[in-house]
XYZ file of C-alpha atoms in Angstrom:
506
model
C 65.619 79.338 294.543
C 62.476 81.545 294.019
C 62.911 85.396 293.906
C 60.298 87.733 295.209
C 59.503 91.271 294.552
C 56.552 93.539 295.531
C 54.648 94.883 292.440
C 52.825 98.115 292.820
C 51.096 99.022 289.539
C 48.033 100.171 287.643
C 46.497 98.872 284.403
C 44.802 101.067 281.988
C 42.840 100.686 278.874
C 41.634 103.116 276.140
C 38.112 104.313 276.240
C 37.628 105.009 272.625
C 39.185 104.162 269.267
C 40.112 107.812 268.835
C 42.011 107.845 272.060
C 43.847 104.556 271.117
C 45.006 105.960 267.794
C 46.293 108.930 269.645
C 48.161 106.700 271.909
C 49.796 107.182 275.348
C 50.320 110.748 276.278
C 53.627 112.187 277.093
C 54.101 111.884 280.911
C 56.822 114.492 281.279
C 55.903 116.881 284.009
C 53.400 114.536 285.686
C 54.148 114.714 289.437
C 58.057 114.038 289.640
C 58.503 112.774 286.157
C 61.132 114.997 284.535
C 61.704 112.782 281.556
C 60.541 109.729 279.729
C 63.293 107.307 278.245
C 62.276 104.918 275.579
C 63.534 101.390 276.126
C 62.460 99.817 272.923
C 59.985 96.926 272.349
C 60.180 93.217 273.401
C 58.110 90.281 272.445
C 56.675 88.169 275.259
C 55.136 84.651 275.212
C 53.376 83.563 278.261
C 51.456 80.297 279.024
C 49.289 80.556 282.213
C 48.773 77.394 284.315
C 45.871 76.495 286.520
C 43.662 73.546 287.479
C 40.904 72.656 284.986
C 38.224 74.346 287.339
C 40.681 77.463 287.626
C 41.159 77.480 291.279
C 44.085 80.006 291.171
C 42.140 82.364 288.886
C 39.196 82.342 291.281
C 41.411 83.574 294.081
C 43.146 86.115 291.987
C 46.530 84.220 291.586
C 48.366 83.734 288.372
C 51.076 81.252 287.512
C 52.730 81.533 284.161
C 55.729 80.474 282.234
C 56.969 83.336 280.109
C 59.665 83.553 277.494
C 61.099 86.864 276.193
C 62.218 90.037 278.115
C 64.745 90.464 280.898
C 62.756 88.296 283.479
C 61.961 85.234 281.391
C 61.069 82.349 283.697
C 58.173 81.273 285.898
C 56.224 83.819 287.796
C 53.568 83.270 290.511
C 51.641 86.455 291.488
C 49.968 86.647 294.792
C 47.424 89.423 295.474
C 48.330 91.599 298.599
C 45.739 94.391 298.120
C 44.217 96.091 295.024
C 46.981 97.031 292.741
C 49.667 95.432 294.791
C 50.993 91.775 294.197
C 53.982 89.787 295.325
C 55.638 88.292 292.246
C 57.729 85.251 293.043
C 59.985 83.974 290.204
C 61.829 80.914 289.410
C 64.143 79.943 286.447
C 62.711 78.519 283.225
C 61.887 74.809 283.266
C 59.698 72.323 281.503
C 57.450 71.811 284.475
C 56.178 73.971 287.321
C 59.082 74.538 289.918
C 58.395 72.793 293.106
C 58.966 75.975 295.176
C 55.948 77.471 293.293
C 53.943 74.385 293.291
C 54.285 74.436 297.209
C 52.751 77.939 297.420
C 49.684 77.133 295.616
C 49.122 73.720 297.290
C 46.403 74.946 299.577
C 44.479 75.844 296.465
C 45.413 73.130 294.093
C 45.732 70.174 296.456
C 45.954 67.107 294.460
C 44.543 68.685 291.077
C 46.914 68.886 288.142
C 48.293 72.287 287.020
C 47.773 72.402 283.254
C 48.221 75.082 280.545
C 44.939 77.194 280.291
C 45.765 80.393 278.267
C 48.543 81.572 276.107
C 49.164 85.367 275.942
C 51.499 86.823 273.314
C 52.452 90.429 273.732
C 54.354 93.045 271.959
C 55.443 95.248 274.698
C 56.869 98.878 274.211
C 58.734 100.074 277.313
C 59.641 103.419 278.734
C 61.072 104.484 281.993
C 59.570 107.545 283.901
C 62.631 109.343 285.419
C 62.968 112.124 287.995
C 65.130 115.184 287.724
C 68.294 113.174 288.785
C 67.596 110.474 286.236
C 66.366 107.997 288.886
C 63.818 105.609 287.934
C 60.323 106.423 289.119
C 58.325 103.733 287.170
C 58.169 101.605 284.097
C 55.506 102.395 281.595
C 54.401 99.459 279.296
C 52.099 99.527 276.416
C 51.170 95.899 275.446
C 49.451 94.696 272.320
C 48.094 91.572 273.596
C 46.553 88.423 271.917
C 45.137 85.782 274.056
C 44.456 82.253 272.840
C 42.475 79.548 274.652
C 41.540 76.454 272.642
C 39.763 77.823 269.449
C 38.860 81.143 271.085
C 41.036 84.266 270.748
C 40.949 87.830 271.817
C 43.099 90.902 271.345
C 43.366 94.271 273.117
C 45.885 96.955 274.015
C 46.783 97.536 277.746
C 48.865 100.204 279.291
C 50.566 99.508 282.630
C 52.485 101.704 284.947
C 54.546 99.907 287.691
C 56.372 101.631 290.392
C 60.143 101.259 290.947
C 61.217 100.234 294.435
C 60.676 103.101 296.814
C 58.684 105.260 294.497
C 55.805 107.326 295.933
C 52.385 105.626 295.224
C 51.039 109.284 294.682
C 52.668 108.933 291.319
C 50.025 106.510 290.072
C 47.226 108.837 291.061
C 48.881 111.711 289.089
C 49.342 109.392 285.938
C 45.717 108.257 286.236
C 44.493 111.923 286.224
C 46.604 112.579 283.291
C 45.553 109.465 281.553
C 41.869 110.256 282.020
C 42.210 113.669 280.056
C 43.762 111.578 277.340
C 41.037 108.883 277.143
C 42.324 106.190 279.268
C 40.624 104.696 282.227
C 41.772 102.113 284.888
C 41.269 98.615 283.476
C 38.114 96.795 284.639
C 40.064 93.554 284.796
C 42.665 93.050 287.657
C 45.151 91.174 285.331
C 45.742 90.189 281.713
C 44.679 86.655 282.520
C 41.354 87.781 284.053
C 40.520 89.653 280.937
C 41.883 86.951 278.708
C 39.503 84.483 280.563
C 36.579 86.866 280.292
C 37.121 87.633 276.630
C 37.369 83.982 275.557
C 34.239 83.167 277.620
C 35.919 81.098 280.255
C 35.806 82.991 283.413
C 36.462 80.943 286.588
C 33.172 79.937 288.531
C 31.993 82.659 290.954
C 32.612 82.166 294.684
C 29.388 80.753 296.392
C 27.304 83.413 297.904
C 26.463 83.202 301.678
C 23.009 81.707 302.163
C 20.420 84.396 302.457
C 18.417 85.032 305.442
C 19.134 85.877 308.975
C 19.242 82.427 310.269
C 21.795 81.011 312.783
C 22.886 78.526 310.111
C 23.502 81.202 307.504
C 25.669 83.370 309.914
C 27.767 80.510 311.258
C 28.332 79.171 307.776
C 29.533 82.650 306.695
C 31.880 82.902 309.639
C 33.301 79.412 308.993
C 33.756 80.235 305.235
C 35.823 83.312 306.197
C 38.095 81.278 308.484
C 38.497 78.595 305.801
C 39.419 81.205 303.400
C 41.912 82.806 305.848
C 43.559 79.330 306.413
C 43.962 78.764 302.709
C 45.388 82.376 302.066
C 47.756 82.154 304.928
C 49.389 78.956 303.691
C 51.820 80.433 301.063
C 52.649 83.069 303.637
C 53.717 80.559 306.145
C 55.780 78.751 303.624
C 57.441 82.205 302.879
C 57.986 82.752 306.546
C 56.164 86.033 306.451
C 55.725 88.083 309.675
C 52.815 86.854 311.754
C 51.625 84.314 309.156
C 51.784 81.363 311.473
C 49.780 83.134 314.098
C 47.197 84.198 311.646
C 46.730 80.625 310.289
C 46.765 79.302 313.804
C 43.882 81.717 314.718
C 41.825 80.545 311.792
C 42.113 76.980 313.010
C 41.153 78.001 316.576
C 38.239 80.144 315.451
C 36.604 77.408 313.387
C 37.166 74.834 316.369
C 35.624 77.328 318.747
C 32.628 77.893 316.379
C 32.047 74.142 316.051
C 31.701 73.991 319.834
C 29.866 77.230 320.476
C 27.347 76.611 317.835
C 26.843 72.801 318.353
C 23.064 73.265 317.955
C 23.552 74.597 314.496
C 25.930 72.022 312.901
C 26.034 68.189 313.672
C 28.915 67.330 316.026
C 29.228 63.806 314.544
C 30.647 65.745 311.476
C 32.301 68.787 313.215
C 34.126 66.976 316.052
C 36.380 64.904 313.902
C 37.230 68.165 311.883
C 37.832 69.924 315.247
C 40.438 67.404 316.148
C 42.196 67.877 312.883
C 42.201 71.603 313.354
C 43.560 70.967 316.818
C 46.416 68.900 315.172
C 47.334 71.490 312.642
C 47.241 74.417 314.981
C 49.613 72.375 317.490
C 51.944 71.740 314.660
C 52.145 75.317 313.603
C 52.059 76.448 317.147
C 55.371 75.025 318.005
C 57.023 77.564 315.942
C 54.934 80.418 316.872
C 55.261 79.611 320.694
C 59.028 79.622 320.465
C 59.025 82.881 318.442
C 56.845 84.472 321.244
C 58.958 83.125 323.991
C 62.225 84.239 322.542
C 60.948 87.679 321.831
C 59.628 87.962 325.446
C 62.926 86.792 327.079
C 64.934 89.012 324.635
C 62.876 92.082 325.432
C 63.216 91.594 329.151
C 66.902 90.921 328.848
C 67.260 94.181 326.984
C 65.676 96.074 329.692
C 68.128 94.926 332.379
C 70.968 97.157 333.718
C 74.275 96.278 332.127
C 75.614 95.418 335.524
C 73.401 92.414 336.029
C 74.089 90.846 332.574
C 76.904 88.458 333.405
C 78.412 86.114 331.038
C 77.602 85.197 327.339
C 73.823 85.486 328.112
C 72.841 86.940 324.724
C 74.869 84.330 322.804
C 73.396 81.531 324.757
C 69.816 82.743 324.087
C 70.374 83.042 320.489
C 71.932 79.581 320.223
C 68.984 78.120 322.267
C 66.486 79.821 320.051
C 68.071 79.003 316.662
C 68.261 75.322 317.683
C 64.775 75.165 318.677
C 63.266 77.294 315.800
C 65.066 75.150 313.136
C 63.098 72.091 314.237
C 59.817 73.893 314.789
C 59.988 75.441 311.414
C 60.576 72.157 309.643
C 57.803 70.615 311.610
C 55.277 73.250 310.498
C 56.342 72.920 306.902
C 55.988 69.236 307.005
C 52.560 69.515 308.326
C 51.534 71.733 305.337
C 53.065 69.180 302.921
C 51.176 66.218 304.633
C 48.255 64.516 302.965
C 46.498 64.841 306.241
C 46.466 68.599 305.796
C 45.018 68.591 302.386
C 42.450 65.962 303.388
C 41.371 68.479 306.223
C 40.999 71.303 303.545
C 38.926 69.027 301.394
C 36.682 68.074 304.429
C 36.239 71.703 305.273
C 35.131 72.468 301.657
C 32.718 69.518 301.807
C 31.420 70.783 305.176
C 30.607 74.328 303.554
C 29.116 72.778 300.331
C 26.855 70.369 302.199
C 26.512 71.504 305.795
C 25.124 69.002 308.390
C 22.494 71.471 309.610
C 20.658 70.645 312.776
C 17.165 72.088 313.604
C 18.778 74.969 315.535
C 20.245 76.349 312.246
C 16.997 77.438 310.998
C 16.128 79.547 314.102
C 16.539 83.319 313.756
C 20.162 84.436 314.384
C 18.998 87.253 316.756
C 17.499 84.416 318.911
C 20.017 81.808 318.719
C 23.249 83.628 318.763
C 22.987 85.646 322.057
C 22.191 82.271 323.904
C 25.406 80.703 322.540
C 27.583 83.819 323.428
C 26.225 83.876 327.020
C 26.633 80.187 327.391
C 30.499 80.491 326.566
C 30.568 83.500 328.897
C 29.225 81.199 331.782
C 31.782 78.641 331.068
C 34.556 81.143 331.451
C 32.901 82.675 334.726
C 33.115 79.037 336.288
C 36.834 78.746 335.446
C 37.771 82.276 336.571
C 35.912 81.725 339.927
C 37.829 78.438 340.461
C 41.105 80.154 339.792
C 40.408 83.075 342.064
C 39.584 80.567 344.922
C 43.057 79.001 344.712
C 46.281 79.950 346.397
C 49.117 81.114 344.119
C 50.970 78.105 342.822
C 51.186 75.518 340.065
C 47.443 74.406 340.522
C 46.270 78.125 340.118
C 48.600 78.459 337.116
C 46.947 75.473 335.430
C 43.436 76.807 336.301
C 44.222 80.160 334.825
C 45.475 78.661 331.689
C 42.258 76.808 331.243
C 40.494 80.140 331.959
C 42.489 81.554 329.220
C 41.356 79.073 326.708
C 37.685 79.640 327.853
C 38.156 83.430 327.404
C 39.468 83.056 323.933
C 36.276 80.747 323.041
C 34.023 83.453 324.495
C 35.677 86.257 322.549
C 35.475 84.216 319.314
C 31.804 83.495 319.914
C 30.939 87.221 320.384
C 33.001 88.239 317.361
C 31.232 85.545 315.182
C 27.956 87.168 316.113
C 28.959 90.687 315.492
C 27.253 90.747 311.902
C 24.009 89.939 313.435
C 24.104 91.569 316.941
C 26.317 94.535 316.245
C 27.671 96.865 319.062
C 26.580 94.592 321.948
C 28.587 91.672 320.443
C 31.604 94.025 319.877
C 31.485 95.102 323.437
C 31.283 91.508 324.708
C 34.206 90.614 322.489
C 36.276 93.469 323.695
C 35.539 92.557 327.348
C 36.504 88.849 326.710
C 39.580 89.966 324.939
C 40.834 91.962 327.932
C 40.412 88.895 330.181
C 42.208 86.705 327.432
C 45.200 89.202 327.119
C 45.709 89.336 330.917
C 45.675 85.473 331.347
C 47.622 84.965 328.192
C 50.395 87.193 329.582
C 50.301 85.248 332.769
C 50.617 81.962 330.830
C 53.478 83.378 328.788
C 55.192 84.196 332.025
C 54.731 80.518 333.244
C 56.253 79.159 330.018
C 59.118 81.709 330.256
C 59.974 80.721 333.751
C 60.324 77.109 332.765
C 62.615 78.153 329.816
C 64.641 80.370 332.015
C 65.094 77.589 334.571
C 66.392 75.357 331.833
C 68.733 78.103 330.396
C 70.151 78.615 333.916
C 70.921 74.943 334.230
C 72.622 75.043 330.894
C 74.726 77.950 331.922
C 75.770 76.326 335.213
C 76.717 73.067 333.438
C 78.888 75.004 331.059
C 80.737 76.740 333.855
C 78.983 80.120 333.286
C 77.163 82.327 335.772
C 73.366 81.708 336.008
C 72.887 85.053 337.912
C 71.258 86.739 334.996
C 68.863 83.904 334.231
C 67.867 84.063 337.844
C 67.152 87.852 337.624
C 64.950 87.062 334.619
C 63.180 84.417 336.419
C 62.492 86.716 339.540
C 61.079 89.317 337.016
C 58.783 86.832 335.462
C 57.573 85.810 338.942
C 56.757 89.414 339.734
C 54.979 90.094 336.533
C 52.795 86.946 336.998
C 51.900 87.950 340.506
C 51.072 91.417 339.452
C 48.748 89.946 336.759
C 46.963 87.795 339.328
C 46.406 90.737 341.583
C 44.950 92.639 338.660
C 42.639 89.847 337.479
C 39.819 90.533 339.956
C 39.384 94.063 338.649
C 39.591 93.135 335.020
C 37.266 90.347 335.592
C 34.877 92.539 337.352
C 34.529 94.955 334.399
C 34.294 92.095 331.901
C 31.518 90.415 333.859
C 29.426 93.331 334.129
C 25.717 92.077 333.720
C 24.938 95.119 331.546
C 27.070 93.653 328.824
C 25.141 90.492 328.576
C 21.821 92.175 328.953
C 22.486 94.381 325.859
C 22.923 90.972 323.918
C 19.258 90.382 324.413
C 19.755 86.822 325.777
């Protein structure tokens, strides 16, 4: 089983040979540091694994097998933000542990993970303690030797890693103290990055977006962002991190919407099949996300009910129902990420971005082409909203409102994609479309919740329990949906203001 810990650290290097000879200054009295306790020296031997074309290093990930020290084993480090990484560990083994291999699959795919660099370090460790003897941070001074094929490099690196719960302001205080002693924040984000640079084997740079303000350049830049988000969210979904399924699903939807919105930019003969694959992936992921949203909604409404109307083992039945459904949806989402169909999709997206099937419309100025596409998607939404408003409340209207919700989402994504070129007018249009999407989304959630509540009530009756509370919740959802339908004309009236589209310049 892999273990995870959050690393918050800062790496430093000496600016001059004179500063290096003086060594690390005493940090006693720096911020809350009351004493510095020497922990001795340990020898570490780490072999870093990557694909031959260094896909992990290109994205700032490191995967190593290290011996020596208290945490010998396999370690995968995933960047969270500058100076912050999640380290996921696994016991020592001769080959990459399956749990860690799965977390890098969206980057590695079918390529082999092979030893790339060896780092041998002599690490002197000290603990920075507060007045009560509690650990604030670990201070390490590493004499490092990097070996890659026939090349080698050596350097000294100083690292300060915060203990759990320590105030990050300590790192700023240490940095200020170090600057006076001739140390600066390291230019390299990790030992591996420095080793690759100093042995002349840095990973290839990420491709730069195409220059020029064409529709094609902007659309490809947007698609690249979504592809990167899809890849980056993969390990988060596997780790079951909050909101990760939602974010991965959104990336799928944004790409699909862009293919449809900007069909005059990219050849549909190529993008339509990709869109269908993105639909498949979003659907597989969506089962888990939708169940999560549904449970949270029912649970929240149940919590708001007076105690007197909660009759029978309602909460227990709801938990049992949710756990049963979530176990299956979670397995299905992970199975999709492990499928060859998924890696084939990622490869196809890479191929699209590397050699985009541009149409003549791609060469038009973005300021000319994008407003027309945004307004066209708005028109599609307007048609569906008008159709829904013309229907009486009921199942047919619910279905039409759901279709309008999907159109609102596409119109919002179209406007968001145009923001880099169109600026504030596109932001305003996106905000307006989001207001419609949110209202219609809540309405659809109510439709789905009512169906679930009907089923839960039937289960309760079959088990000899009271179905009263499920009926109360059902009636509440009916009232919420009706309120949303009454609110729609006003929300739509604001979102459909012609001035919004006039500012787009279409």
